[in-house]
Amino acid sequence: MVATDIPTRIGVQVSPQHASFQQSLDAVRRLEDMGVDMVFNWDHFYPLSGEPDGLHFECTTQLAAWAQATERVELGPLVFCNSYRNPDLLADVSRTLDHISNGRFVLGIGAGWFERDYVEYGYEFGTPGSRLRELKDAMPRIESRLAALNPAPVRDIPVLIGGGGERKTLRIVAQHADVWHSFAGPDELQHKLDVLAQHADDVERDISGMVVSNGASVRQGIGGLGVERLDALHALGTRLITVSISGDDGPGGYDVEQVRQFLDWRDAKNA
């Protein structure tokens, strides 16, 4: 059983593509003012949609600026790519971001998948299996380094792990994550949760406090089948819903107004 007796929250992934840095910063500030609970970017080097060589910014330095410019929202990557950084260095980056944000940082991490990032920047792409093995090996190093750093993080940094692979990824989630993020639909989520629970039993870890997170489409919105999907995910225990906005949403850049309908849905669930 995962955490269900906690408030429902809304996160927004402000995709760092097709917009100026200032536009991303303005969007994050506006989202905080609107009442969004969390803001994320991603750890890629090129846009994932639209013009493949369009405007784009690096993850860690962007997060540092967002942390300095905000006061309340939690923030982090959705997700760090484990392949790009030595795990001990990644722990130090995370600790520093936690201090910049005064204890609002969430360490999202995954195994990586976008081949162009690797090829263009000189990282070995490997295979899905090798990348997951590297993530498995990295997590204890990250945890050990976080425990050794001076000064320590402001808080016990929550770890978010993304992915739904049942044999390897969910076992890593069961061992190390505080938040599990996926795009599993209502028809498959309960099965994934059962697999996760079995992995937790196998590694003898209590995951009763783990938060279930899921992605939603801002373009699908709340209307029509969108609300049915969100309601079904919520009934199965999902308590963090994250939608993504992009710098090419409109002529003015990020269209943060699309998020209000999700905040209204959240508030109804928390009433």
XYZ file of C-alpha atoms in Angstrom:
271
model
C 0.000 0.000 0.000
C 1.290 3.459 -0.953
C 0.417 6.833 0.545
C -3.205 7.882 0.017
C -3.870 9.921 3.161
C -2.038 12.958 1.801
C -3.265 15.964 -0.181
C -3.539 15.748 -3.933
C -0.967 17.965 -5.630
C -0.375 19.387 -9.092
C 3.046 19.665 -10.686
C 3.924 21.408 -13.926
C 6.842 20.439 -16.125
C 8.004 23.679 -17.722
C 9.777 22.060 -20.649
C 13.011 24.006 -21.259
C 12.481 24.240 -25.000
C 11.415 26.778 -27.644
C 11.489 29.776 -25.303
C 13.957 32.214 -23.816
C 15.330 31.626 -20.350
C 13.440 34.663 -19.065
C 10.172 33.253 -20.425
C 10.734 30.041 -18.457
C 11.504 32.012 -15.317
C 8.407 34.165 -15.737
C 6.288 31.022 -16.258
C 7.583 29.436 -13.060
C 6.880 32.569 -11.056
C 3.353 32.785 -12.458
C 2.726 29.120 -11.701
C 3.823 29.648 -8.104
C 1.443 32.601 -7.817
C -1.383 30.439 -9.225
C -0.887 27.858 -6.480
C 0.911 25.053 -8.302
C 2.594 22.679 -5.860
C 5.675 21.641 -7.845
C 7.575 22.737 -10.948
C 9.872 20.520 -12.958
C 12.102 20.806 -15.989
C 13.865 17.904 -17.736
C 17.418 16.728 -18.228
C 17.910 16.779 -21.991
C 20.131 18.799 -24.296
C 17.751 19.232 -27.237
C 14.012 19.751 -27.669
C 11.889 16.628 -27.515
C 9.179 18.017 -29.774
C 8.835 20.692 -32.420
C 11.944 22.093 -34.070
C 14.714 19.645 -33.090
C 17.356 22.388 -33.002
C 15.169 24.983 -31.330
C 15.948 26.989 -28.208
C 16.882 24.822 -25.233
C 18.563 25.149 -21.813
C 20.508 22.891 -19.421
C 18.753 21.335 -16.453
C 20.810 21.953 -13.314
C 21.670 25.592 -13.871
C 18.086 26.372 -14.840
C 16.852 24.780 -11.615
C 19.281 26.894 -9.601
C 17.814 30.064 -11.090
C 14.254 28.866 -10.517
C 15.082 28.026 -6.902
C 16.447 31.516 -6.309
C 13.450 33.162 -7.976
C 10.712 31.304 -6.060
C 9.723 30.925 -2.413
C 7.130 28.167 -1.989
C 6.939 25.604 -4.805
C 8.936 22.406 -4.674
C 11.124 21.943 -7.730
C 13.323 19.421 -9.445
C 14.085 17.565 -12.646
C 11.623 15.195 -14.275
C 14.065 13.575 -14.398
C 17.866 13.735 -14.084
C 19.509 11.350 -16.539
C 21.791 9.177 -14.453
C 24.187 8.677 -17.376
C 25.364 12.283 -17.591
C 26.974 12.705 -14.183
C 29.118 10.904 -11.666
C 26.660 9.835 -8.917
C 28.635 11.549 -6.142
C 28.671 14.781 -8.119
C 24.932 14.451 -8.755
C 24.385 14.117 -5.016
C 26.411 17.292 -4.421
C 24.463 19.168 -7.107
C 21.231 18.034 -5.456
C 22.397 19.101 -1.982
C 23.366 22.517 -3.309
C 20.031 22.955 -5.091
C 18.307 21.998 -1.855
C 20.147 24.808 -0.057
C 19.439 27.348 -2.799
C 15.737 26.512 -2.529
C 15.787 26.310 1.298
C 14.637 22.705 1.358
C 12.302 22.542 -1.638
C 14.324 20.311 -3.964
C 13.095 16.916 -5.221
C 15.704 14.616 -6.732
C 14.039 13.110 -9.780
C 16.147 10.524 -11.577
C 15.869 7.943 -14.343
C 18.008 5.769 -16.579
C 17.881 7.935 -19.734
C 16.475 7.163 -23.166
C 16.975 9.992 -25.709
C 19.813 8.804 -27.933
C 20.656 12.185 -29.444
C 21.665 13.529 -26.010
C 24.280 10.796 -25.735
C 25.589 10.943 -29.281
C 25.939 14.726 -29.469
C 27.530 15.113 -26.015
C 29.809 12.096 -26.135
C 28.164 9.813 -23.600
C 27.911 6.083 -24.167
C 24.309 5.244 -25.011
C 24.495 1.552 -24.176
C 21.281 -0.453 -23.968
C 18.154 -0.150 -21.809
C 19.562 -2.940 -19.675
C 22.982 -1.352 -19.217
C 21.476 2.042 -18.400
C 19.244 0.487 -15.749
C 22.189 -1.376 -14.258
C 24.061 1.932 -14.023
C 21.067 3.522 -12.283
C 20.859 0.612 -9.851
C 24.556 0.989 -9.017
C 24.319 4.779 -8.751
C 21.531 4.994 -6.185
C 23.522 3.697 -3.171
C 26.383 6.037 -4.080
C 24.013 8.996 -4.254
C 22.520 8.122 -0.884
C 25.939 7.612 0.699
C 27.294 10.909 -0.612
C 24.207 12.832 0.531
C 24.766 11.440 4.018
C 28.426 12.514 4.012
C 28.195 16.062 2.651
C 28.982 19.049 4.849
C 26.734 20.880 5.229
C 24.010 18.288 4.934
C 20.942 18.958 2.778
C 18.335 21.203 4.361
C 15.943 18.263 4.490
C 15.964 14.559 3.719
C 15.692 15.110 -0.049
C 12.785 13.170 -1.567
C 13.812 10.863 -4.405
C 11.505 10.564 -7.405
C 12.198 7.716 -9.831
C 10.481 7.614 -13.191
C 9.593 4.563 -15.255
C 7.360 1.524 -15.266
C 9.493 -1.457 -16.219
C 8.303 -4.253 -13.979
C 11.398 -6.413 -13.640
C 14.139 -3.810 -13.120
C 12.803 -0.255 -12.809
C 10.114 -0.981 -10.235
C 12.610 -2.904 -8.140
C 14.862 0.180 -8.057
C 11.786 2.235 -7.152
C 10.969 -0.165 -4.315
C 14.504 0.090 -2.977
C 15.134 3.822 -3.226
C 12.190 6.039 -4.215
C 9.938 8.266 -2.139
C 7.908 9.140 -5.240
C 7.170 6.845 -8.192
C 6.330 8.631 -11.441
C 4.870 6.958 -14.523
C 2.401 7.377 -17.347
C 0.563 4.151 -16.506
C -3.127 4.400 -17.318
C -5.926 3.399 -14.957
C -6.230 0.029 -16.684
C -2.651 -0.957 -15.804
C -1.809 1.073 -12.706
C -3.141 -1.403 -10.152
C -1.075 -4.192 -11.701
C 2.038 -1.989 -11.584
C 1.334 -1.174 -7.940
C 1.002 -4.867 -7.142
C 4.370 -5.538 -8.804
C 5.903 -2.640 -6.876
C 4.508 -3.999 -3.612
C 6.006 -7.421 -4.325
C 9.423 -5.875 -4.988
C 9.120 -3.935 -1.731
C 8.386 -7.150 0.136
C 11.364 -8.823 -1.524
C 13.776 -6.063 -0.478
C 12.081 -5.692 2.933
C 11.282 -2.009 2.547
C 8.159 -0.272 3.821
C 6.687 1.807 0.989
C 3.525 2.874 2.808
C 4.686 6.482 2.557
C 5.542 6.390 -1.138
C 3.744 8.932 -3.333
C 2.296 7.744 -6.639
C 2.807 10.307 -9.408
C 1.415 10.313 -12.922
C 1.644 12.424 -16.037
C -1.384 14.108 -17.604
C -1.876 15.960 -20.862
C -2.529 19.662 -20.611
C -3.852 19.534 -24.163
C -6.394 16.842 -23.317
C -7.331 18.882 -20.299
C -10.077 18.138 -17.813
C -12.960 18.082 -20.239
C -14.323 14.881 -21.745
C -12.346 11.751 -20.953
C -9.589 13.731 -19.252
C -11.401 14.033 -15.936
C -12.446 10.382 -16.025
C -8.806 9.353 -16.350
C -7.702 11.657 -13.546
C -10.516 10.472 -11.265
C -9.630 6.838 -11.955
C -5.944 7.428 -11.258
C -6.845 9.237 -8.052
C -9.080 6.376 -6.926
C -6.107 4.029 -7.317
C -3.938 6.184 -5.065
C -2.299 8.728 -7.363
C -1.663 11.916 -5.397
C 0.657 13.883 -7.692
C -0.461 14.798 -11.210
C 2.044 16.555 -13.446
C 1.221 18.287 -16.708
C 3.742 19.623 -19.204
C 3.803 22.987 -20.931
C 6.197 24.032 -23.674
C 7.687 27.279 -24.872
C 5.901 26.905 -28.205
C 2.408 26.630 -26.695
C 1.544 29.989 -28.211
C 2.972 33.236 -29.580
C 3.657 34.437 -26.036
C 5.529 31.324 -25.001
C 4.320 29.194 -22.095
C 0.534 29.139 -21.716
C 0.227 28.751 -17.955
C -3.529 29.392 -18.038
C -4.003 25.825 -19.275
C -3.061 24.663 -15.790
C -5.949 26.326 -13.911
C -8.397 23.532 -14.708
C -6.064 21.026 -13.041
C -5.778 23.211 -9.956
C -9.579 23.368 -9.735
C -9.689 19.554 -9.961
C -7.062 19.300 -7.201
C -8.945 21.678 -4.950
C -12.141 19.659 -5.385
C -10.308 16.482 -4.402
C -8.823 18.150 -1.330
C -12.073 19.815 -0.213
